[in-house]
Amino acid sequence: MEENSPVPIEQEGFQAKDISWWFWAIILIFIWAIYIIATRENYQDAFQFIKAGIAVTIKTALISYAFAVVLGLLAGLGRISKNIFFNNLARLYVELIRGIPMLVLIFFIALVGVPIFVDGLNAFGAWLVKIGLGFIGTPLNEFGNSAFTMNSRAIIALSVTYGAFLAEIFRAGIQSIGKGQMEAGRSLGMSYGQTMRHIILPQAVRNVLPALGNDFVAMVKDTALVSVLAVRDITQVSRLYAGSTFRFREAYVTVSVMYLAMTVALSLLIQLMERRLNND
Amino acid sequence: MTNEPRDMIVIKDLHKHFGNVKAVNGVSLTVQKGKVIVVIGPSGSGKSTMLRCINHLETPTSGEIWIDGVKLGHNEKELNETRAEVGMVFQQFNLFPHLSVLENVTIAQKVVRGRSKEEAQEIAMKQLTRVGIPEKADSYPNNLSGGQQQRVAIARSLAMNPKIMLFDEPTSALDPEMIKEVLDVMLDLAKEGMTMVCVTHEMGFARSAADEVLFMDAGVVVEHTTPEDLYNNPKEERTKLFLSQILQH
Ligand SMILES: Nc1ncnc2c1ncn2[C@@H]1O[C@H](COP(=O)(O)OP(=O)(O)O)[C@@H](O)[C@H]1O
Ligand SMILES: [Mg+2]
């Protein structure tokens, strides 16, 4: 509607961004939700049930993100590497992940990838036993699929998926640093790795911190996908609650507000951080 | 003290090609210890490329580089060791913007030379004093003038105790009033006996500090003689033309 108004609002001395009514609308939604949950028994019941999943959601997001950062950094370094093997390997990883829907990836990694990995481990263990290294081989050989709980498979799936996204962020961050920085480091006798670590990465990471933050928010939301693996995160618990009580409205209002609370809080935190970075 | 000539840099038939571009097309040069060589030539004549081949920031297409009797090869570890002995100062300074001036001057000392923080800082302060800005130790590069940044860059290289210093148009990006402060540091360095190869069009510097001047064009050394000879009686047409162009300014 504002786009259609003939006179730009900005001209009148106040700016559209000063109103920030969207922010107050979200605050209102929170107040309303808290009020409802506090006063209505059905909602209170739903909240009590669903909040059992909060720890799983947060834990899944945090652990997956930490692994994804490591994977993403390695793959990002691979993407800019002059070593043809690592460069191609990193590219392959990123392209594979980006070409498959996340939901399918989660099924695939958890239900196909992990079992294949376990089979490989078993075969390797059997081979070790055969060549007489039973003390390492036997435990590897007897390693079962059950060693990987669905929760840990969900974390593996999210880590591998987000690692590819973060790889592109790290790559862009590294490439945003002028060539002269690497040359200055190398001309002082520092190795490629030392220059990366002490000179390039600190600057690159700083440049991409907002993007990394945004992806963490996205990760928090995407943990909902692991409910398809029956991991009892807040989405899965809501589904269970709604399914057994038929209180769909209570379940999905509550879980939506929970996600919103987490993502809005994180977004504000990221904005604060960005502002602080821009100030110095 | 012996004054026997010692070859600090030997370049043998150096070629560096980028695709079809023959940036350096057969350069040979020997620089003895303590000598100051100035390199001049039009833009794109291969001066930077030659300089960058000396410390193997660019890998030569063919030819040999010897630094203080050691031939540079492909071994990364050896190259890193050699580069630590060869300081390089860039036109664009290339200070590390996320580090303070003091950290800029200590980081490679710690990482490459394995010096303790205290030792590195002591050496850094000595070098910052030498280039005349010890009071800027805690500043960040972005808060310094161009001339100050370039002096920090020189101090950063000197802190590694290099045997050789390479300068690639160190004053070209500076406002005129800051050129002198950088040239003065370079002059002092030359007087102290540092072996230097300087790409610069500052004729005053060349006349007072250089032992030899090279004129490069199209990837080759066209003339190689003393500053007096080159500036007063250039022999080649290309040299005359180039000198007449830079003298107009
Ligand atoms: N990394 C590079 N890739 C491709 N061409 C280059 C590269 N570096 C230099 N050149 C080319 O090599 C030639 C010599 O460049 P340079 O050594 O920078 O000259 P100068 O320093 O004398 O101005 C130029 O034609 C330049 O375009
Ligand atoms: Mg140049």
XYZ file of C-alpha atoms and ligand atoms in Angstrom:
557
model
C 0.000 0.000 0.000
C 2.771 2.373 0.853
C 4.355 1.705 -2.514
C 1.251 3.082 -4.175
C 1.031 6.279 -2.211
C 2.007 9.196 -4.448
C 3.976 11.051 -1.783
C 6.873 9.141 -0.263
C 6.406 9.026 3.494
C 10.067 9.864 4.027
C 9.537 13.427 2.846
C 7.533 14.441 5.863
C 10.440 14.415 8.291
C 9.653 11.050 9.771
C 10.710 7.841 8.142
C 8.936 4.573 7.641
C 11.616 2.813 9.650
C 10.989 5.055 12.656
C 7.543 3.589 13.119
C 8.787 0.002 13.426
C 5.250 -1.092 14.065
C 6.052 -4.624 12.917
C 8.233 -4.948 15.971
C 5.478 -3.854 18.322
C 3.105 -6.237 16.561
C 5.432 -9.106 17.407
C 5.665 -7.929 21.003
C 1.872 -7.843 21.099
C 1.714 -11.376 19.774
C 4.018 -12.472 22.583
C 1.960 -10.697 25.231
C -1.200 -12.158 23.823
C 0.320 -15.644 23.741
C 1.601 -15.401 27.299
C -1.814 -14.197 28.409
C -3.601 -17.056 26.647
C -1.227 -19.674 27.960
C -1.513 -18.306 31.483
C -5.297 -18.069 31.513
C -6.635 -20.913 29.390
C -6.334 -24.423 30.616
C -6.105 -26.035 27.172
C -3.233 -23.808 26.142
C -1.514 -24.292 29.449
C -1.781 -28.009 28.992
C -0.363 -27.777 25.461
C 2.476 -25.550 26.653
C 3.381 -27.882 29.505
C 3.505 -30.792 27.094
C 5.393 -29.069 24.292
C 8.016 -27.364 26.405
C 9.564 -30.785 27.000
C 10.940 -30.478 23.451
C 12.696 -27.138 23.923
C 15.921 -28.667 25.202
C 16.098 -31.040 22.230
C 15.484 -28.227 19.743
C 18.137 -25.971 21.256
C 20.639 -28.779 21.722
C 20.143 -29.988 18.160
C 20.579 -26.482 16.764
C 23.673 -25.669 18.801
C 25.523 -28.940 18.258
C 24.625 -29.130 14.571
C 25.712 -25.557 14.056
C 29.046 -26.124 15.764
C 29.763 -29.114 13.514
C 28.480 -27.219 10.487
C 30.908 -24.362 11.189
C 33.838 -26.791 11.230
C 32.651 -28.579 8.074
C 31.832 -25.280 6.382
C 35.223 -23.811 7.183
C 37.018 -26.873 5.810
C 34.846 -26.964 2.686
C 35.157 -23.195 2.239
C 38.945 -23.495 2.406
C 38.686 -26.358 -0.068
C 36.648 -24.235 -2.455
C 39.440 -21.652 -2.697
C 42.284 -24.172 -2.528
C 44.713 -24.446 -5.434
C 44.896 -28.174 -4.687
C 42.730 -29.656 -7.434
C 41.640 -32.659 -5.382
C 40.406 -30.695 -2.359
C 38.915 -28.029 -4.573
C 36.844 -30.576 -6.477
C 35.922 -32.491 -3.345
C 34.595 -29.316 -1.718
C 32.740 -28.322 -4.861
C 31.188 -31.792 -5.124
C 30.013 -31.621 -1.527
C 28.456 -28.177 -1.928
C 26.752 -28.996 -5.221
C 25.360 -32.315 -3.977
C 23.846 -30.736 -0.904
C 22.461 -27.719 -2.719
C 20.843 -29.895 -5.352
C 18.712 -31.969 -3.004
C 15.770 -30.780 -0.884
C 16.694 -30.564 2.773
C 13.877 -32.862 3.834
C 15.081 -35.571 1.453
C 18.677 -35.051 2.612
C 17.652 -35.581 6.195
C 15.940 -38.863 5.330
C 18.849 -39.873 3.147
C 21.650 -39.102 5.578
C 19.864 -40.558 8.584
C 18.385 -43.662 6.973
C 20.802 -44.417 4.115
C 24.051 -42.540 4.790
C 24.525 -43.622 8.388
C 23.760 -47.342 7.707
C 26.201 -47.324 4.768
C 28.819 -45.764 7.019
C 28.187 -48.425 9.676
C 28.451 -51.203 7.044
C 31.748 -49.755 5.926
C 32.960 -49.599 9.501
C 31.954 -53.241 10.047
C 33.701 -54.384 6.885
C 36.822 -52.461 7.886
C 36.638 -54.067 11.340
C 36.278 -57.534 9.828
C 39.307 -56.892 7.650
C 41.318 -55.715 10.650
C 40.372 -58.895 12.506
C 41.499 -60.932 9.505
C 44.916 -59.315 9.401
C 45.270 -59.899 13.122
C 44.356 -56.542 14.599
C 41.403 -57.920 16.493
C 41.737 -55.497 19.380
C 40.671 -52.611 17.120
C 38.806 -54.699 14.568
C 36.366 -56.493 16.851
C 34.684 -53.404 18.312
C 34.475 -51.838 14.834
C 33.033 -55.031 13.413
C 30.377 -55.234 16.103
C 29.434 -51.591 15.778
C 25.710 -51.562 15.130
C 23.318 -49.081 13.588
C 21.730 -48.705 16.981
C 24.868 -46.936 18.173
C 23.546 -43.934 16.268
C 20.366 -42.722 17.916
C 17.895 -40.819 15.776
C 18.903 -37.690 17.664
C 22.513 -38.068 16.658
C 21.540 -38.906 13.080
C 19.459 -35.757 12.981
C 22.493 -33.785 14.149
C 24.693 -35.411 11.527
C 22.126 -34.653 8.810
C 21.747 -30.996 9.792
C 25.500 -30.542 10.186
C 26.292 -31.978 6.773
C 23.537 -29.932 5.145
C 24.385 -26.641 6.784
C 28.108 -27.247 6.358
C 27.579 -26.796 2.627
C 25.699 -23.523 3.130
C 28.327 -22.199 5.504
C 31.074 -23.250 3.095
C 29.777 -20.744 0.593
C 29.633 -18.039 3.255
C 33.207 -18.700 4.344
C 34.361 -18.826 0.730
C 32.751 -15.459 -0.006
C 34.238 -14.025 3.181
C 37.747 -15.171 2.340
C 37.422 -13.908 -1.217
C 36.270 -10.517 0.071
C 39.744 -9.978 1.555
C 42.137 -8.299 -0.866
C 44.888 -10.337 -2.488
C 47.453 -7.984 -0.948
C 46.824 -9.419 2.528
C 47.906 -12.916 1.527
C 50.908 -11.483 -0.325
C 51.962 -9.379 2.642
C 51.734 -12.410 4.928
C 53.642 -14.653 2.549
C 56.323 -12.027 1.930
C 56.993 -11.997 5.680
C 57.715 -15.702 5.540
C 54.407 -16.944 6.897
C 53.085 -20.113 5.272
C 49.755 -20.224 3.446
C 48.139 -21.820 6.496
C 49.660 -19.343 8.942
C 48.571 -16.391 6.819
C 45.071 -17.854 6.519
C 44.816 -18.362 10.239
C 46.328 -15.119 11.517
C 45.572 -12.664 8.719
C 42.816 -13.736 6.336
C 40.335 -15.686 8.465
C 40.010 -13.169 11.316
C 39.047 -10.514 8.784
C 36.907 -12.839 6.686
C 34.943 -14.198 9.633
C 34.307 -10.707 10.879
C 32.909 -9.744 7.483
C 30.543 -12.702 7.394
C 29.424 -12.714 11.036
C 25.981 -11.344 10.125
C 25.549 -14.021 7.458
C 26.681 -16.692 9.910
C 24.163 -15.362 12.411
C 21.357 -15.464 9.877
C 22.175 -19.052 9.100
C 22.039 -19.916 12.761
C 18.520 -18.508 12.915
C 17.651 -20.542 9.826
C 19.171 -23.602 11.484
C 16.985 -23.142 14.564
C 13.925 -23.198 12.331
C 15.154 -26.104 10.234
C 15.547 -28.279 13.312
C 11.789 -28.689 12.883
C 12.573 -30.971 9.943
C 14.168 -33.564 12.199
C 10.734 -34.308 13.595
C 10.388 -36.598 10.561
C 12.970 -38.807 12.251
C 10.754 -38.928 15.341
C 13.240 -36.822 17.261
C 11.244 -35.269 20.076
C 11.894 -31.615 19.329
C 9.133 -29.052 19.873
C 7.636 -29.728 16.436
C 7.453 -33.473 16.989
C 6.073 -33.050 20.503
C 3.429 -30.659 19.168
C 2.423 -33.181 16.543
C 2.142 -35.857 19.185
C 0.088 -33.582 21.397
C -2.207 -32.472 18.578
C -2.611 -36.061 17.408
C -3.657 -37.412 20.737
C -5.866 -34.509 21.914
C -7.077 -33.083 18.594
C -6.226 -29.650 19.964
C -4.542 -28.499 16.761
C -5.033 -24.840 17.428
C -3.488 -24.983 20.902
C -0.564 -27.096 19.739
C 0.419 -25.078 16.692
C -0.166 -21.631 18.183
C 2.076 -22.589 21.073
C 4.860 -24.091 18.997
C 4.781 -21.194 16.508
C 5.168 -18.661 19.285
C 8.047 -20.675 20.713
C 9.942 -20.600 17.423
C 9.154 -16.925 17.010
C 10.487 -16.143 20.475
C 13.743 -17.892 19.709
C 14.255 -16.418 16.244
C 13.264 -12.868 17.162
C 15.562 -12.895 20.163
C 18.419 -14.208 18.018
C 17.772 -11.654 15.271
C 17.888 -8.835 17.785
C 21.126 -10.200 19.160
C 22.622 -10.312 15.670
C 21.529 -6.732 14.942
C 23.134 -5.605 18.168
C 26.343 -7.387 17.273
C 26.343 -5.900 13.770
C 25.902 -2.429 15.153
C 28.777 -2.928 17.541
C 30.995 -4.201 14.726
C 30.137 -1.246 12.515
C 30.962 1.167 15.285
C 34.618 0.271 15.506
C 85.416 -6.598 8.216
C 85.819 -8.059 4.753
C 84.575 -6.152 1.776
C 84.604 -9.109 -0.522
C 81.702 -8.907 -2.924
C 78.920 -11.295 -1.945
C 76.094 -11.969 -4.382
C 72.864 -11.457 -2.464
C 70.540 -11.778 -5.450
C 71.317 -13.568 -8.666
C 68.696 -13.679 -11.400
C 69.502 -15.922 -14.354
C 67.500 -15.572 -17.567
C 64.205 -15.052 -15.773
C 60.983 -15.495 -17.720
C 57.481 -15.065 -16.362
C 54.540 -15.481 -18.708
C 50.856 -15.013 -17.946
C 49.174 -16.854 -20.806
C 50.331 -14.974 -23.857
C 51.656 -12.021 -21.882
C 55.404 -12.198 -21.460
C 55.580 -10.015 -18.360
C 59.270 -10.781 -17.822
C 61.078 -12.002 -20.892
C 64.666 -12.907 -20.088
C 66.130 -10.823 -17.274
C 69.506 -11.499 -15.687
C 70.855 -9.491 -12.809
C 73.316 -9.788 -9.956
C 72.974 -7.649 -6.851
C 75.879 -7.584 -4.436
C 75.579 -7.185 -0.704
C 74.884 -3.616 0.333
C 74.020 -2.419 -3.159
C 70.959 -0.368 -3.965
C 69.363 -1.004 -7.337
C 66.621 1.241 -8.696
C 64.311 -0.107 -11.375
C 62.382 2.245 -13.637
C 60.219 1.701 -16.685
C 56.761 2.322 -18.081
C 53.661 0.771 -16.570
C 53.272 -2.858 -17.577
C 56.948 -3.304 -18.381
C 57.303 -6.151 -15.858
C 58.965 -4.360 -12.943
C 56.567 -5.672 -10.305
C 56.574 -9.141 -11.787
C 60.367 -9.303 -11.706
C 60.392 -8.094 -8.104
C 57.723 -10.633 -7.109
C 59.719 -13.416 -8.742
C 62.717 -12.560 -6.569
C 60.892 -13.815 -3.462
C 58.776 -16.256 -5.462
C 55.466 -14.564 -4.755
C 55.238 -15.397 -8.445
C 56.707 -18.697 -9.577
C 58.971 -18.045 -12.562
C 58.056 -19.695 -15.844
C 61.761 -20.371 -16.351
C 65.090 -19.136 -15.110
C 66.779 -19.201 -11.729
C 66.689 -17.053 -8.619
C 69.479 -17.317 -6.056
C 69.201 -15.579 -2.707
C 72.477 -15.316 -0.762
C 73.828 -18.415 -2.435
C 70.674 -20.514 -2.162
C 68.740 -21.421 -5.278
C 64.973 -21.092 -4.869
C 63.063 -24.229 -5.731
C 59.578 -25.544 -5.204
C 59.869 -26.665 -1.597
C 57.319 -24.564 0.271
C 59.102 -24.758 3.586
C 62.373 -23.553 2.115
C 60.571 -20.798 0.232
C 58.964 -19.599 3.453
C 62.378 -19.513 5.107
C 63.801 -17.506 2.217
C 60.881 -15.075 2.168
C 61.448 -14.320 5.833
C 64.921 -13.108 4.803
C 63.573 -10.896 2.007
C 61.442 -7.963 3.066
C 58.879 -6.566 0.659
C 57.132 -3.217 0.687
C 54.089 -2.736 -1.505
C 52.579 0.255 -3.249
C 49.310 -0.275 -1.353
C 51.066 -0.816 2.033
C 49.019 -3.991 2.730
C 49.037 -3.527 6.485
C 46.793 -5.914 8.403
C 43.771 -3.751 9.242
C 42.477 -5.987 12.054
C 45.744 -5.704 13.981
C 47.225 -2.716 15.782
C 50.456 -1.208 14.494
C 52.405 -3.070 17.164
C 50.693 -6.350 16.288
C 51.358 -5.750 12.608
C 55.054 -5.569 13.391
C 55.113 -8.496 15.855
C 52.871 -11.108 14.242
C 55.378 -12.586 11.777
C 58.171 -12.361 14.336
C 56.137 -14.574 16.642
C 54.731 -16.931 14.028
C 57.775 -17.306 11.804
C 60.746 -16.514 14.026
C 59.197 -18.011 17.155
C 60.075 -14.980 19.247
C 58.357 -14.410 22.566
C 55.794 -11.636 22.821
C 58.143 -9.479 24.897
C 61.072 -9.930 22.554
C 58.949 -9.283 19.479
C 57.502 -6.131 21.011
C 60.916 -4.852 21.954
C 62.173 -5.338 18.401
C 58.974 -3.835 17.005
C 59.345 -0.702 19.113
C 62.954 -0.376 17.978
C 61.887 -0.524 14.344
C 58.935 1.819 14.863
C 61.312 4.286 16.466
C 63.650 3.939 13.549
C 60.884 4.848 11.077
C 59.835 7.680 13.366
C 56.416 6.643 14.702
C 56.794 4.795 18.010
C 53.853 6.803 19.374
C 51.499 5.068 16.909
C 52.148 1.576 18.266
C 48.633 1.187 19.634
C 46.823 2.793 16.683
C 45.106 0.858 13.955
C 46.273 1.178 10.338
C 43.048 2.874 9.210
C 43.752 5.761 11.579
C 47.158 6.494 10.056
C 48.111 8.652 7.083
C 49.462 6.947 3.981
C 52.994 7.945 4.795
C 52.693 6.566 8.317
C 51.192 3.331 7.020
C 54.041 2.849 4.598
C 56.579 3.449 7.351
C 54.842 0.831 9.497
C 55.030 -1.543 6.531
C 58.770 -0.924 6.326
C 59.150 -1.470 10.076
C 57.136 -4.688 9.768
C 59.593 -6.031 7.192
C 62.674 -4.819 9.050
C 61.558 -6.527 12.251
C 62.259 -9.848 10.541
C 65.935 -8.840 10.141
C 65.892 -9.316 6.378
C 69.047 -9.534 4.287
C 67.332 -7.881 1.352
C 64.540 -5.332 0.985
C 62.339 -5.091 -2.085
C 60.277 -1.950 -2.683
C 57.505 -1.869 -5.290
C 56.643 1.782 -5.951
C 56.467 2.529 -2.220
C 55.573 6.207 -2.713
C 53.240 6.006 -5.718
C 50.078 5.829 -3.638
C 51.126 8.690 -1.351
C 50.134 12.335 -1.319
C 53.130 14.465 -2.356
C 53.735 15.859 1.129
C 54.226 12.346 2.514
C 56.653 11.054 -0.062
C 59.688 12.530 1.656
C 59.084 10.873 5.016
C 59.105 7.462 3.343
C 62.082 8.218 1.090
C 64.057 9.439 4.109
C 63.554 6.091 5.810
C 64.672 4.328 2.642
C 67.729 6.571 2.358
C 68.751 5.793 5.936
C 68.345 2.129 5.205
C 70.517 2.411 2.115
C 73.228 4.232 4.101
C 73.192 1.493 6.711
C 74.170 -0.961 4.017
C 70.903 -2.782 3.326
C 70.755 -4.600 0.011
C 67.797 -3.052 -1.787
C 65.912 -3.357 -5.056
C 63.533 -0.436 -5.460
C 61.004 0.081 -8.199
C 60.538 3.839 -8.000
C 60.435 6.828 -10.270
C 61.771 9.156 -7.576
C 64.843 10.402 -9.349
C 66.170 12.245 -6.323
C 66.249 8.988 -4.402
C 67.894 7.180 -7.285
C 70.588 9.829 -7.629
C 71.474 9.938 -3.956
C 71.060 6.274 -3.008
C 71.266 4.036 -6.053
C 74.421 2.285 -7.140
C 72.796 1.120 -10.360
C 69.636 1.927 -12.275
C 67.799 -0.486 -14.559
C 65.450 0.682 -17.245
C 62.920 -2.026 -18.129
C 60.558 -2.122 -21.056
C 58.399 -4.951 -22.412
C 59.805 -7.483 -19.962
C 63.482 -6.911 -20.677
C 66.239 -4.751 -19.211
C 66.918 -2.106 -21.830
C 69.620 -0.204 -19.993
C 71.587 -0.968 -16.855
C 74.098 1.589 -15.626
C 74.845 4.206 -12.973
C 72.211 6.831 -12.116
C 74.349 9.637 -13.586
C 74.780 7.806 -16.857
C 71.186 6.811 -17.192
C 69.631 10.151 -16.364
C 72.252 12.304 -18.114
C 73.196 10.255 -21.176
C 70.549 7.647 -21.877
C 71.738 5.552 -24.826
C 68.565 3.865 -26.003
C 65.709 5.684 -27.706
C 63.149 3.994 -25.439
C 65.001 5.231 -22.368
C 65.143 8.786 -23.689
C 61.459 8.748 -24.517
C 60.534 7.404 -21.089
C 62.740 9.892 -19.232
C 61.304 12.789 -21.213
C 57.838 11.637 -20.184
C 58.530 11.373 -16.462
C 60.518 14.624 -16.458
C 57.502 16.520 -17.734
C 55.829 16.005 -14.390
N 48.710 -11.986 -12.175
C 48.739 -11.581 -13.457
N 47.956 -12.192 -14.369
C 47.987 -11.808 -15.662
N 48.748 -10.844 -16.149
C 49.558 -10.192 -15.289
C 49.592 -10.527 -13.908
N 50.483 -9.728 -13.297
C 50.986 -8.927 -14.248
N 50.433 -9.199 -15.461
C 50.763 -8.557 -16.723
O 52.146 -8.568 -16.869
C 52.612 -7.354 -17.412
C 53.648 -6.729 -16.496
O 52.999 -6.299 -15.314
P 53.779 -5.666 -14.079
O 54.909 -6.545 -13.720
O 52.776 -5.383 -13.028
O 54.327 -4.316 -14.710
P 54.817 -2.999 -13.957
O 55.001 -3.298 -12.520
O 56.077 -2.662 -14.665
O 53.788 -1.965 -14.217
C 51.400 -6.486 -17.652
O 51.007 -6.608 -18.992
C 50.377 -7.076 -16.739
O 49.083 -6.905 -17.260
Mg 54.054 -2.399 -10.865
